[in-house]
Short mmCIF file of C-alpha atoms in Angstrom, two decimals:
data_model
loop_
_atom_site.label_atom_id
_atom_site.label_comp_id
_atom_site.label_asym_id
_atom_site.label_seq_id
_atom_site.Cartn_x
_atom_site.Cartn_y
_atom_site.Cartn_z
CA MET A 213 34.71 7.11 35.00
CA ALA A 214 31.10 8.26 34.51
CA ASP A 215 29.30 7.56 31.24
CA THR A 216 26.01 8.91 29.88
CA LYS A 217 22.89 7.27 28.51
CA ARG A 218 19.91 9.13 27.02
CA GLU A 219 16.79 7.70 28.67
CA ILE A 220 13.39 8.11 26.99
CA GLU A 221 10.58 6.56 28.99
CA ARG A 222 7.00 6.87 30.15
CA LYS A 223 5.46 5.82 33.44
CA TYR A 224 1.91 4.57 34.00
CA GLU A 225 -0.28 3.88 36.99
CA GLY A 226 -0.41 0.27 38.05
CA PRO A 227 -2.90 -1.55 40.28
CA PRO A 228 -2.56 -1.40 44.09
CA ALA A 229 0.51 -3.19 45.44
CA GLY A 230 -0.07 -6.91 45.41
CA GLY A 231 -2.64 -6.77 42.61
CA ASP A 232 -2.29 -8.23 39.16
CA ALA A 233 -0.61 -6.10 36.53
CA PRO A 234 -3.21 -5.35 33.84
CA LEU A 235 -0.83 -5.52 30.88
CA PRO A 236 -2.62 -6.20 27.59
CA ASP A 237 -1.23 -8.38 24.82
CA LEU A 238 1.54 -6.11 23.51
CA THR A 239 2.14 -8.22 20.41
CA ASP A 240 -0.77 -6.23 18.98
CA VAL A 241 1.34 -3.06 19.02
CA PRO A 242 2.32 -2.15 15.42
CA GLY A 243 5.89 -3.20 14.73
CA VAL A 244 6.08 -5.70 17.61
CA SER A 245 6.63 -9.31 16.61
CA GLY A 246 7.38 -10.74 20.01
CA VAL A 247 7.28 -10.11 23.73
CA ILE A 248 10.15 -11.77 25.60
CA ASP A 249 9.80 -12.40 29.34
CA LYS A 250 13.13 -11.45 30.95
CA GLY A 251 12.15 -12.44 34.48
CA VAL A 252 12.07 -10.44 37.69
CA ALA A 253 14.95 -8.28 38.92
CA GLU A 254 15.24 -7.29 42.57
CA LEU A 255 16.45 -3.67 42.77
CA ASP A 256 17.63 -1.84 45.88
CA ALA A 257 18.11 1.90 45.41
CA THR A 258 19.02 4.61 47.91
CA TYR A 259 18.35 8.16 46.77
CA TYR A 260 20.50 11.06 47.93
CA ASP A 261 19.61 14.74 48.26
CA THR A 262 20.17 17.71 50.55
CA ALA A 263 18.14 17.99 53.73
CA ASP A 264 15.90 20.57 52.03
CA GLN A 265 15.58 18.45 48.85
CA ARG A 266 17.23 20.82 46.38
CA LEU A 267 17.75 18.08 43.80
CA ALA A 268 14.15 16.89 43.95
CA THR A 269 12.93 20.47 43.59
CA ALA A 270 14.93 20.72 40.36
CA SER A 271 13.67 17.27 39.15
CA LEU A 272 17.15 15.76 39.53
CA THR A 273 17.68 12.30 41.00
CA LEU A 274 20.86 10.80 42.42
CA ARG A 275 20.84 7.19 43.55
CA ARG A 276 23.01 4.22 44.45
CA ARG A 277 21.42 1.03 43.14
CA THR A 278 22.24 -2.66 43.33
CA GLY A 279 20.55 -5.43 41.40
CA GLY A 280 19.71 -5.58 37.69
CA ASP A 281 22.24 -5.18 34.90
CA ASP A 282 23.19 -1.55 35.61
CA ALA A 283 24.17 -1.53 39.28
CA GLY A 284 26.03 1.59 40.31
CA TRP A 285 25.50 5.29 40.88
CA HIS A 286 23.00 7.06 38.61
CA LEU A 287 22.44 10.80 38.24
CA LYS A 288 19.44 11.73 36.09
CA LEU A 289 19.28 15.18 34.52
CA PRO A 290 16.01 16.30 32.88
CA VAL A 291 16.20 17.13 29.17
CA SER A 292 12.50 17.42 28.30
CA GLU A 293 9.26 15.70 29.27
CA GLY A 294 9.96 11.98 29.50
CA VAL A 295 13.59 12.44 28.45
CA ARG A 296 16.54 12.38 30.82
CA ASP A 297 20.29 11.95 30.60
CA GLU A 298 21.38 9.22 32.98
CA ILE A 299 25.01 9.62 34.03
CA ARG A 300 26.45 6.47 35.53
CA ALA A 301 29.39 5.75 37.80
CA PRO A 302 30.65 2.47 39.33
CA LEU A 303 29.47 1.31 42.74
CA SER A 304 31.23 2.87 45.73
CA ASP A 305 30.41 3.53 49.36
CA THR A 306 30.26 7.31 48.95
CA VAL A 307 28.84 9.61 46.29
CA PRO A 308 31.36 9.81 43.41
CA GLU A 309 33.09 13.18 43.11
CA ASP A 310 32.22 13.33 39.39
CA LEU A 311 28.51 13.19 40.17
CA THR A 312 28.73 15.57 43.13
CA ALA A 313 30.37 18.13 40.84
CA LEU A 314 27.49 17.86 38.37
CA VAL A 315 24.97 18.93 41.03
CA ARG A 316 27.22 21.57 42.63
CA SER A 317 25.22 24.49 41.23
CA ARG A 318 22.16 23.09 43.03
CA ILE A 319 23.56 21.92 46.35
CA ARG A 320 26.36 24.52 46.78
CA GLU A 321 28.02 23.64 50.09
CA ALA A 322 25.18 21.47 51.42
CA GLU A 323 25.75 17.82 52.27
CA LEU A 324 24.19 15.00 50.27
CA VAL A 325 22.41 12.53 52.55
CA PRO A 326 20.25 9.42 52.01
CA VAL A 327 16.59 10.47 51.85
CA VAL A 328 14.63 7.50 50.48
CA ARG A 329 15.23 3.79 49.90
CA LEU A 330 13.24 2.05 47.16
CA LEU A 331 12.98 -1.73 46.99
CA SER A 332 11.54 -2.81 43.65
CA ALA A 333 10.58 -6.15 42.16
CA ARG A 334 10.84 -5.43 38.43
CA ASP A 335 9.01 -7.83 36.09
CA ILE A 336 10.66 -7.16 32.72
CA ARG A 337 9.47 -7.77 29.17
CA HIS A 338 11.27 -6.91 25.93
CA LEU A 339 9.32 -5.82 22.87
CA VAL A 340 11.18 -6.91 19.73
CA ASP A 341 10.60 -6.63 15.99
CA ALA A 342 10.70 -9.37 13.37
CA SER A 343 14.52 -9.40 13.36
CA GLY A 344 14.71 -9.68 17.12
CA THR A 345 15.87 -6.10 17.57
CA LEU A 346 14.82 -4.54 20.87
CA LEU A 347 12.20 -1.80 20.47
CA ALA A 348 11.38 -1.06 24.10
CA GLU A 349 11.53 -2.51 27.58
CA VAL A 350 8.27 -2.75 29.51
CA SER A 351 8.45 -3.39 33.23
CA VAL A 352 5.91 -3.80 35.99
CA ASP A 353 7.51 -2.47 39.17
CA ARG A 354 6.20 -3.38 42.61
CA VAL A 355 7.78 -0.76 44.83
CA ARG A 356 8.23 -0.28 48.55
CA ALA A 357 9.53 3.12 49.67
CA GLU A 358 11.13 3.80 53.06
CA ARG A 359 11.84 7.32 54.25
CA LEU A 360 15.42 7.67 55.56
CA SER A 361 15.50 11.35 56.53
CA GLY A 362 12.93 14.07 57.04
CA GLY A 363 10.44 11.49 58.26
CA ALA A 364 9.98 7.79 58.86
CA GLY A 365 7.05 6.86 56.63
CA SER A 366 6.73 4.08 54.10
CA ALA A 367 4.57 3.45 51.06
CA GLU A 368 3.88 0.73 48.49
CA TRP A 369 2.60 0.91 44.94
CA THR A 370 2.85 -0.67 41.51
CA GLU A 371 3.71 1.17 38.32
CA ILE A 372 4.35 0.34 34.69
CA GLU A 373 7.38 1.75 32.89
CA VAL A 374 8.05 1.74 29.16
CA GLU A 375 11.60 2.65 28.14
CA LEU A 376 12.58 3.15 24.50
CA ALA A 377 15.55 1.14 23.24
CA ASP A 378 18.75 3.00 22.44
CA ASP A 379 18.44 4.93 19.16
CA GLY A 380 14.76 3.99 18.94
CA ASP A 381 12.04 6.10 17.37
CA PRO A 382 10.15 8.03 20.09
CA ALA A 383 6.97 7.64 18.01
CA PHE A 384 6.99 3.96 18.96
CA LEU A 385 6.11 4.92 22.54
CA ASP A 386 2.90 6.51 21.22
CA LYS A 387 1.91 3.15 19.73
CA VAL A 388 2.52 1.37 23.02
CA GLU A 389 0.62 4.03 24.93
CA LYS A 390 -2.38 3.72 22.63
CA LYS A 391 -2.56 0.03 23.48
CA LEU A 392 -2.17 0.66 27.20
CA ARG A 393 -4.87 3.33 27.21
CA LYS A 394 -7.31 0.96 25.53
CA ALA A 395 -6.68 -1.38 28.46
CA GLY A 396 -7.52 1.43 30.88
CA ILE A 397 -3.93 2.17 31.88
CA GLU A 398 -3.21 5.89 32.38
CA ARG A 399 -0.05 7.94 32.76
CA SER A 400 1.42 8.20 36.24
CA ALA A 401 0.59 11.36 38.15
CA SER A 402 4.17 11.43 39.50
CA ALA A 403 7.15 12.43 37.41
CA SER A 404 9.35 9.73 38.97
CA LYS A 405 9.45 7.03 41.63
CA LEU A 406 11.38 9.38 43.87
CA ALA A 407 8.79 12.14 43.53
CA LYS A 408 6.02 9.73 44.48
CA ALA A 409 8.03 8.29 47.35
CA LEU A 410 8.77 11.73 48.80
CA ASP A 411 5.15 12.71 48.53
CA ASP A 412 3.71 9.50 49.93
CA THR A 413 6.14 9.28 52.85
CA ALA A 414 6.20 12.96 53.81
CA PRO A 415 5.34 13.63 57.44
CA ARG A 416 1.76 14.75 57.84
CA LYS A 417 1.30 18.24 59.14
CA PRO A 418 -0.14 18.24 62.66
CA GLU A 419 -3.74 19.36 62.93
CA LYS A 420 -4.16 22.86 64.29
CA PRO A 421 -5.19 22.86 67.96
CA GLU A 422 -8.31 24.95 67.43
CA ARG A 423 -9.48 22.65 64.63
CA ALA A 424 -8.89 19.56 66.77
CA GLU A 425 -10.80 21.19 69.62
CA LYS A 426 -13.77 21.94 67.33
CA ALA A 427 -13.74 18.38 66.04
CA GLU A 428 -13.70 17.06 69.61
CA LYS A 429 -16.65 19.29 70.60
CA SER A 430 -18.53 18.25 67.50
CA GLY A 431 -17.96 14.60 68.36
CA LYS A 432 -19.22 15.10 71.93
CA ALA A 433 -22.33 16.89 70.67
CA GLU A 434 -23.06 14.04 68.29
CA LYS A 435 -22.69 11.45 71.02
CA ALA A 436 -25.05 13.44 73.25
CA GLY A 437 -27.61 13.62 70.46
CA LYS A 438 -27.57 17.40 70.50
CA PRO A 439 -28.41 19.09 67.21
CA GLY A 440 -25.93 21.62 66.02
CA LYS A 441 -26.58 25.11 64.77
CA ALA A 442 -28.49 25.09 61.47
CA GLY A 443 -26.76 26.36 58.38
CA LYS A 444 -28.23 28.26 55.45
CA ALA A 445 -29.54 25.08 53.89
CA GLY A 446 -30.91 23.77 57.16
CA THR A 447 -28.04 21.34 57.69
CA THR A 448 -26.97 20.19 61.11
CA GLY A 449 -24.15 21.79 63.01
CA LYS A 450 -21.97 18.76 62.35
CA VAL A 451 -22.17 19.16 58.57
CA ALA A 452 -21.70 22.91 58.80
CA ASP A 453 -18.54 22.47 60.90
CA VAL A 454 -17.06 19.98 58.43
CA SER A 455 -17.80 22.30 55.52
CA LYS A 456 -16.16 25.20 57.32
CA ALA A 457 -13.10 23.14 58.16
CA THR A 458 -12.79 21.99 54.56
CA THR A 459 -12.91 25.57 53.33
CA LYS A 460 -10.15 26.61 55.70
CA ALA A 461 -7.98 23.63 54.79
CA ALA A 462 -8.34 24.10 51.04
CA LYS A 463 -5.20 25.22 49.24
CA PRO A 464 -5.33 28.84 48.08
CA GLU A 465 -5.46 29.54 44.39
CA PRO A 466 -1.96 30.15 42.98
CA PRO A 467 -1.21 33.82 42.48
CA ASP A 468 -1.53 35.25 39.01
CA SER A 469 2.00 35.11 37.64
CA THR A 470 1.25 37.22 34.57
CA PRO A 471 3.71 40.16 34.51
CA ARG A 472 1.87 43.46 34.86
CA THR A 473 4.25 46.12 36.13
CA ALA A 474 7.60 47.15 34.70
CA GLY A 475 9.25 45.36 37.61
CA ASP A 476 7.32 42.16 36.92
CA HIS A 477 8.58 42.00 33.35
CA ILE A 478 12.22 42.67 34.15
CA LEU A 479 12.28 40.26 37.08
CA THR A 480 10.76 37.52 34.92
CA TYR A 481 13.60 37.97 32.43
CA ALA A 482 16.22 38.17 35.17
CA ARG A 483 14.97 34.98 36.84
CA ALA A 484 15.11 33.15 33.51
CA GLN A 485 18.80 34.07 33.14
CA ARG A 486 19.60 33.01 36.71
CA ASP A 487 17.86 29.69 36.04
CA ALA A 488 19.79 29.23 32.80
CA ILE A 489 23.15 29.71 34.54
CA VAL A 490 22.31 27.13 37.20
CA GLU A 491 20.80 24.63 34.76
CA LEU A 492 23.68 24.86 32.27
CA ASP A 493 26.34 24.22 34.90
CA PRO A 494 26.28 20.40 34.53
CA ALA A 495 26.39 20.68 30.74
CA VAL A 496 29.45 22.95 30.90
CA ARG A 497 31.20 20.50 33.21
CA ARG A 498 30.39 17.66 30.79
CA ASP A 499 31.66 19.73 27.85
CA VAL A 500 28.33 19.50 26.02
CA PRO A 501 28.61 21.37 22.69
CA ASP A 502 27.55 25.03 22.87
CA SER A 503 26.94 24.86 26.63
CA VAL A 504 29.76 27.27 27.50
CA HIS A 505 28.46 29.77 24.97
CA ARG A 506 24.89 29.53 26.26
CA MET A 507 25.96 29.95 29.87
CA ARG A 508 28.09 32.95 28.93
CA VAL A 509 25.16 34.52 27.10
CA ALA A 510 22.96 34.07 30.17
CA THR A 511 25.51 35.89 32.35
CA ARG A 512 25.72 38.72 29.81
CA ARG A 513 21.96 38.99 29.51
CA LEU A 514 21.61 39.28 33.26
CA ARG A 515 24.37 41.85 33.59
CA SER A 516 22.92 43.86 30.70
CA THR A 517 19.49 43.75 32.35
CA PHE A 518 20.92 45.27 35.53
CA ARG A 519 22.61 48.05 33.55
CA SER A 520 19.78 48.81 31.14
CA TYR A 521 17.03 48.83 33.74
CA GLY A 522 18.65 50.81 36.53
CA LYS A 523 15.42 52.76 36.97
CA ILE A 524 13.73 49.51 37.97
CA LEU A 525 16.44 47.61 39.87
CA ASP A 526 18.64 49.61 42.25
CA ARG A 527 22.12 49.71 40.75
CA THR A 528 23.78 50.27 44.10
CA VAL A 529 22.79 46.65 44.72
CA THR A 530 23.12 45.22 41.22
CA ASP A 531 26.39 46.86 40.14
CA PRO A 532 28.56 44.74 42.47
CA ILE A 533 26.72 41.65 41.21
CA GLY A 534 27.34 42.85 37.66
CA VAL A 535 31.07 42.90 38.39
CA GLU A 536 30.90 39.24 39.39
CA LEU A 537 28.85 38.37 36.30
CA LYS A 538 31.44 40.11 34.12
CA TRP A 539 34.14 38.04 35.81
CA LEU A 540 32.20 34.82 35.18
CA ALA A 541 31.58 35.72 31.54
CA ALA A 542 35.30 36.37 31.09
CA GLU A 543 36.19 33.02 32.62
CA LEU A 544 33.70 31.26 30.38
CA GLY A 545 35.06 33.23 27.44
CA VAL A 546 38.55 31.75 27.79
CA ASP A 547 37.20 28.44 26.58
CA ARG A 548 34.57 29.82 24.22
CA ASP A 549 36.88 32.28 22.45
CA GLN A 550 39.42 29.53 21.83
CA GLU A 551 36.67 27.31 20.46
CA VAL A 552 35.43 30.01 18.07
CA LEU A 553 38.96 30.90 16.95
CA THR A 554 39.73 27.28 16.16
CA GLU A 555 36.51 26.92 14.16
CA HIS A 556 37.29 30.02 12.09
CA LEU A 557 40.90 29.02 11.44
CA THR A 558 39.99 25.45 10.55
CA THR A 559 37.26 26.58 8.14
CA ALA A 560 39.57 29.13 6.53
CA LEU A 561 42.27 26.51 6.06
CA ASP A 562 39.81 24.00 4.59
CA ASP A 563 38.68 26.63 2.06
CA LEU A 564 42.20 27.19 0.76
CA PRO A 565 43.30 25.47 -2.48
CA SER A 566 45.82 22.75 -1.69
CA ASP A 567 48.59 24.50 -3.65
CA LEU A 568 48.42 27.42 -1.19
CA VAL A 569 49.03 25.19 1.83
CA THR A 570 52.72 24.77 2.57
CA GLY A 571 54.18 23.09 5.61
CA PRO A 572 52.44 21.26 8.50
CA VAL A 573 49.80 23.97 8.98
CA GLN A 574 46.96 21.67 10.07
CA ALA A 575 49.16 19.84 12.56
CA ARG A 576 50.42 23.10 14.07
CA LEU A 577 46.87 24.48 14.31
CA SER A 578 45.68 21.31 16.07
CA THR A 579 48.56 21.37 18.53
CA TRP A 580 48.13 25.08 19.22
CA SER A 581 44.37 24.74 19.75
CA GLY A 582 44.57 21.56 21.82
CA ALA A 583 47.16 22.93 24.22
CA ARG A 584 45.19 26.12 24.82
CA ARG A 585 41.84 24.37 25.17
CA SER A 586 43.13 21.75 27.56
CA GLY A 587 44.44 24.40 29.90
CA SER A 588 41.31 26.52 29.69
CA ARG A 589 39.05 23.52 30.40
CA GLN A 590 40.93 22.70 33.58
CA HIS A 591 40.79 26.31 34.65
CA LEU A 592 37.07 26.58 33.94
CA ILE A 593 36.22 23.53 36.04
CA ALA A 594 38.27 25.01 38.89
CA VAL A 595 36.25 28.22 38.56
CA LEU A 596 32.94 26.33 38.76
CA ASP A 597 34.13 24.52 41.88
CA GLY A 598 35.37 27.74 43.47
CA LYS A 599 33.84 29.75 46.29
CA ARG A 600 33.54 32.94 44.23
CA TYR A 601 31.26 31.29 41.68
CA LEU A 602 29.14 29.48 44.27
CA ASP A 603 28.77 32.71 46.27
CA LEU A 604 27.58 34.44 43.08
CA LEU A 605 24.87 31.83 42.58
CA THR A 606 23.69 32.31 46.16
CA THR A 607 23.69 36.08 45.70
CA LEU A 608 21.55 35.73 42.57
CA ASP A 609 19.09 33.54 44.48
CA THR A 610 18.83 36.20 47.16
CA LEU A 611 18.34 38.96 44.60
CA VAL A 612 15.49 37.34 42.68
CA ALA A 613 13.82 36.30 45.94
CA GLY A 614 13.97 39.85 47.34
CA PRO A 615 14.69 42.20 44.42
CA PRO A 616 15.91 45.76 45.10
CA LEU A 617 13.01 47.43 43.28
CA ARG A 618 12.89 51.19 42.76
CA GLU A 619 9.78 53.33 42.51
CA ALA A 620 9.53 52.99 38.73
CA ALA A 621 9.19 49.21 39.08
CA SER A 622 5.53 49.59 40.09
CA LYS A 623 4.65 51.64 37.02
CA LYS A 624 3.21 50.43 33.73
CA PRO A 625 5.85 48.85 31.48
CA GLU A 626 4.96 50.69 28.29
CA LYS A 627 6.61 53.89 29.46
CA VAL A 628 9.40 52.81 31.79
CA ILE A 629 10.75 49.89 29.75
CA ALA A 630 10.41 51.63 26.39
CA LYS A 631 12.41 54.59 27.68
CA ALA A 632 15.25 52.33 28.82
CA VAL A 633 15.40 50.55 25.46
CA ARG A 634 15.43 53.84 23.53
CA LYS A 635 18.29 55.08 25.69
CA ASP A 636 20.37 52.01 24.83
CA PHE A 637 19.54 52.41 21.14
CA GLU A 638 20.76 56.02 21.17
CA LYS A 639 24.08 54.87 22.61
CA VAL A 640 24.44 52.33 19.80
CA ALA A 641 23.78 55.09 17.26
CA ASP A 642 26.51 57.26 18.76
CA LEU A 643 29.08 54.45 18.72
CA VAL A 644 28.30 53.34 15.17
CA GLY A 645 28.56 56.98 14.05
CA GLU A 646 31.97 57.29 15.69
CA ALA A 647 33.22 54.09 14.04
CA LEU A 648 32.09 55.21 10.58
CA GLU A 649 34.01 58.48 10.93
CA LEU A 650 37.32 56.73 11.64
CA PRO A 651 39.70 55.42 8.95
CA SER A 652 40.39 51.69 8.73
CA GLY A 653 42.85 50.54 11.33
CA SER A 654 43.14 49.64 14.98
CA GLU A 655 41.10 52.62 16.22
CA ARG A 656 38.17 51.73 13.98
CA ASP A 657 38.51 48.09 15.03
CA LEU A 658 38.10 49.12 18.68
CA ALA A 659 35.21 51.47 17.90
CA MET A 660 33.35 48.76 15.98
CA HIS A 661 33.93 46.33 18.84
CA ASP A 662 32.46 48.83 21.31
CA ALA A 663 29.44 49.31 19.02
CA ARG A 664 29.00 45.53 18.87
CA LYS A 665 28.96 45.23 22.66
CA LYS A 666 26.39 48.02 22.92
CA ALA A 667 24.24 46.46 20.18
CA LYS A 668 24.29 43.22 22.15
CA ARG A 669 23.17 45.01 25.31
CA THR A 670 20.37 46.76 23.41
CA ARG A 671 19.28 43.42 21.97
CA TYR A 672 19.03 41.92 25.44
CA ALA A 673 17.12 44.95 26.72
CA ALA A 674 14.68 44.56 23.81
CA GLU A 675 14.34 40.83 24.55
CA ALA A 676 13.29 41.62 28.10
CA ALA A 677 10.90 44.25 26.77
CA THR A 678 9.23 42.10 24.10
CA PRO A 679 6.52 40.54 26.35
CA ALA A 680 5.50 44.03 27.42
CA LEU A 681 5.98 46.02 24.20
CA GLY A 682 5.26 43.37 21.57
CA ASP A 683 6.25 43.69 17.91
CA PRO A 684 8.24 46.96 18.11
CA ALA A 685 10.60 45.38 20.67
CA ALA A 686 10.74 42.09 18.74
CA ASP A 687 11.68 44.02 15.58
CA LEU A 688 14.44 45.80 17.46
CA VAL A 689 15.78 42.45 18.67
CA LYS A 690 16.08 41.37 15.02
CA SER A 691 17.75 44.63 14.01
CA MET A 692 20.28 44.48 16.82
CA LYS A 693 20.97 40.80 16.16
CA SER A 694 21.69 41.62 12.51
CA LEU A 695 24.00 44.48 13.50
CA GLN A 696 25.66 42.36 16.16
CA THR A 697 26.32 39.60 13.61
CA LEU A 698 27.87 42.02 11.14
CA LEU A 699 30.08 43.66 13.73
CA GLY A 700 30.86 40.23 15.16
CA ASP A 701 32.19 39.10 11.79
CA HIS A 702 34.51 42.09 11.88
CA GLN A 703 35.71 41.31 15.40
CA ASP A 704 36.24 37.67 14.46
CA SER A 705 38.52 38.88 11.67
CA VAL A 706 40.49 40.95 14.17
CA MET A 707 40.90 37.93 16.50
CA VAL A 708 41.79 35.57 13.63
CA ARG A 709 44.50 37.93 12.38
CA GLY A 710 46.00 38.10 15.86
CA ALA A 711 46.04 34.29 16.11
CA LEU A 712 47.59 33.97 12.65
CA ARG A 713 50.41 36.33 13.63
CA GLU A 714 51.09 34.11 16.65
CA LEU A 715 50.98 30.90 14.61
CA ALA A 716 53.21 32.37 11.90
CA THR A 717 55.78 33.39 14.50
CA GLU A 718 55.79 29.88 16.01
CA ALA A 719 56.11 28.31 12.56
CA HIS A 720 58.98 30.61 11.59
CA GLU A 721 60.87 29.87 14.81
CA ALA A 722 60.43 26.14 14.11
CA GLY A 723 61.91 26.58 10.64
CA GLU A 724 58.59 26.03 8.85
CA ASN A 725 57.28 27.94 5.84
CA ALA A 726 54.90 30.70 7.06
CA PHE A 727 53.46 31.44 3.60
CA THR A 728 50.02 29.92 4.29
CA TYR A 729 49.53 32.00 7.42
CA GLY A 730 50.13 35.12 5.36
CA VAL A 731 47.55 34.02 2.79
CA LEU A 732 44.98 33.39 5.53
CA TYR A 733 45.80 36.75 7.10
CA GLY A 734 45.14 38.52 3.82
CA ARG A 735 41.80 36.81 3.41
CA ALA A 736 40.77 37.76 6.95
CA GLU A 737 41.73 41.35 6.21
CA GLN A 738 39.54 41.30 3.11
CA ARG A 739 36.56 40.07 5.15
CA ALA A 740 37.01 42.94 7.59
CA ALA A 741 37.10 45.43 4.72
CA ALA A 742 33.88 43.93 3.29
CA VAL A 743 32.12 44.38 6.64
CA GLU A 744 33.28 47.98 6.89
CA ALA A 745 31.90 48.63 3.41
CA GLU A 746 28.56 47.03 4.31
CA LEU A 747 28.09 48.78 7.66
CA PRO A 748 26.82 52.20 6.44
CA GLY A 749 23.94 50.66 4.48
CA GLU A 750 23.07 48.22 7.27
CA TRP A 751 22.98 51.00 9.84
CA GLU A 752 20.93 53.30 7.65
CA ALA A 753 18.25 50.60 7.31
CA ILE A 754 18.22 50.11 11.09
CA GLU A 755 17.95 53.82 11.79
CA ASP A 756 15.02 54.09 9.41
CA LYS A 757 13.14 51.51 11.53
CA GLY A 758 14.10 53.25 14.76
CA ALA A 759 13.70 51.95 18.30
CA VAL A 760 10.52 51.04 20.21
#
């Protein structure tokens, strides 16, 4: 069974392989009372990836390592700079299914193969405080890398690694770094050993034939003692040729990625949502708190973008993708809706005076919630492993790589994007107006739910528009979020009342007292009435501000 460890570390450049490690006296670091030599560990790690290095591109590492005190399979997921979650599994001959599943959104149907082998001699020191508590582990790693696929190169280097102890204060790493910098030790230019190994062992691109021919001619001319053609500064032909070759070989400046057109802005937002779906996949599989909700929001944002900005992205292409995004959001919602319902019911029950709680209400709620959540979790994992979901991810990759742009995409954003946002806002106004005209009851409940969904879509459209339109769009995001929250409270009340009816029926059939469920139902009904009373004033304030 895989377990997880939060890894906070920093890597530094070491001397050339075989040289002495220039570690200063680390007992001078504030808080350090002793440096304990833990000896040298011989580590043998084989890193796995797809043939086109999809994991490395996403800064993920998957390895099988022997030696040291943590032999086994390790999958490292980036959290932030210098922070990764290391998910471990026991040693086996093949990649554990648990770890393969966690990279499924990256590799899809591609095979994981060995790409690099790293042999490391790790000289370990523990930094401890006055009580002997571990503060950090400092290691000097002498590494040899061997390319296993995509080339046959090798490389050697030495690096210094400082890893914070579990539950340690990250600020301690700053103190260690200050000491290392004073000794002339700088941060590593590579994000990880794997990144450096892939770079250092990558096959060299063959020299272009015409360039090789020029170099050969230049060499012959030099041997013959013939002067080359003079350049502007009177240099010889040899120098001029080298300068010209260098200019041609230089990497081009990266293109300006600043969004300028309407299409640029919307595609930037769309790509961010695609990235969020892919990146959140492992967290959803691990049941990280709030991950399901965040992934569901990303799918809704992307679908809303397709619908709101049909003048920019061709809806004959995006509508079928929107259908798949709606399906995914619904599947994610099975788990999320149950989670939200349970939170609301638990909070409502905790707020009740004890004399209003009769019968095993808490036990029934726990059983009811647990049974539903267990089933929905299993179903959700099956969805994420399924072909339909993986095909959707591939389709999204294709779309953002070659977007179906319409003519308006090339226009300035101020006009095209603002018009789309205003159109969504007008639809919200119509739906809120309809809801306010209806009497309390199921029809108004449905109308308010429709208005909430449209407010959410308008919020997402305004989010996408904010980089282009600035404060007016940002203000609309706040207004729609406020409206969405209010209408969401009403919808939560509707869902809670439905769940309470179900729980009360189950309790009654089991011969239990259903009084408490009735009390909770009445309170939920009162909350809905309070929202309905607040809505006219809230909407009037929003209308006064207007759209972008």
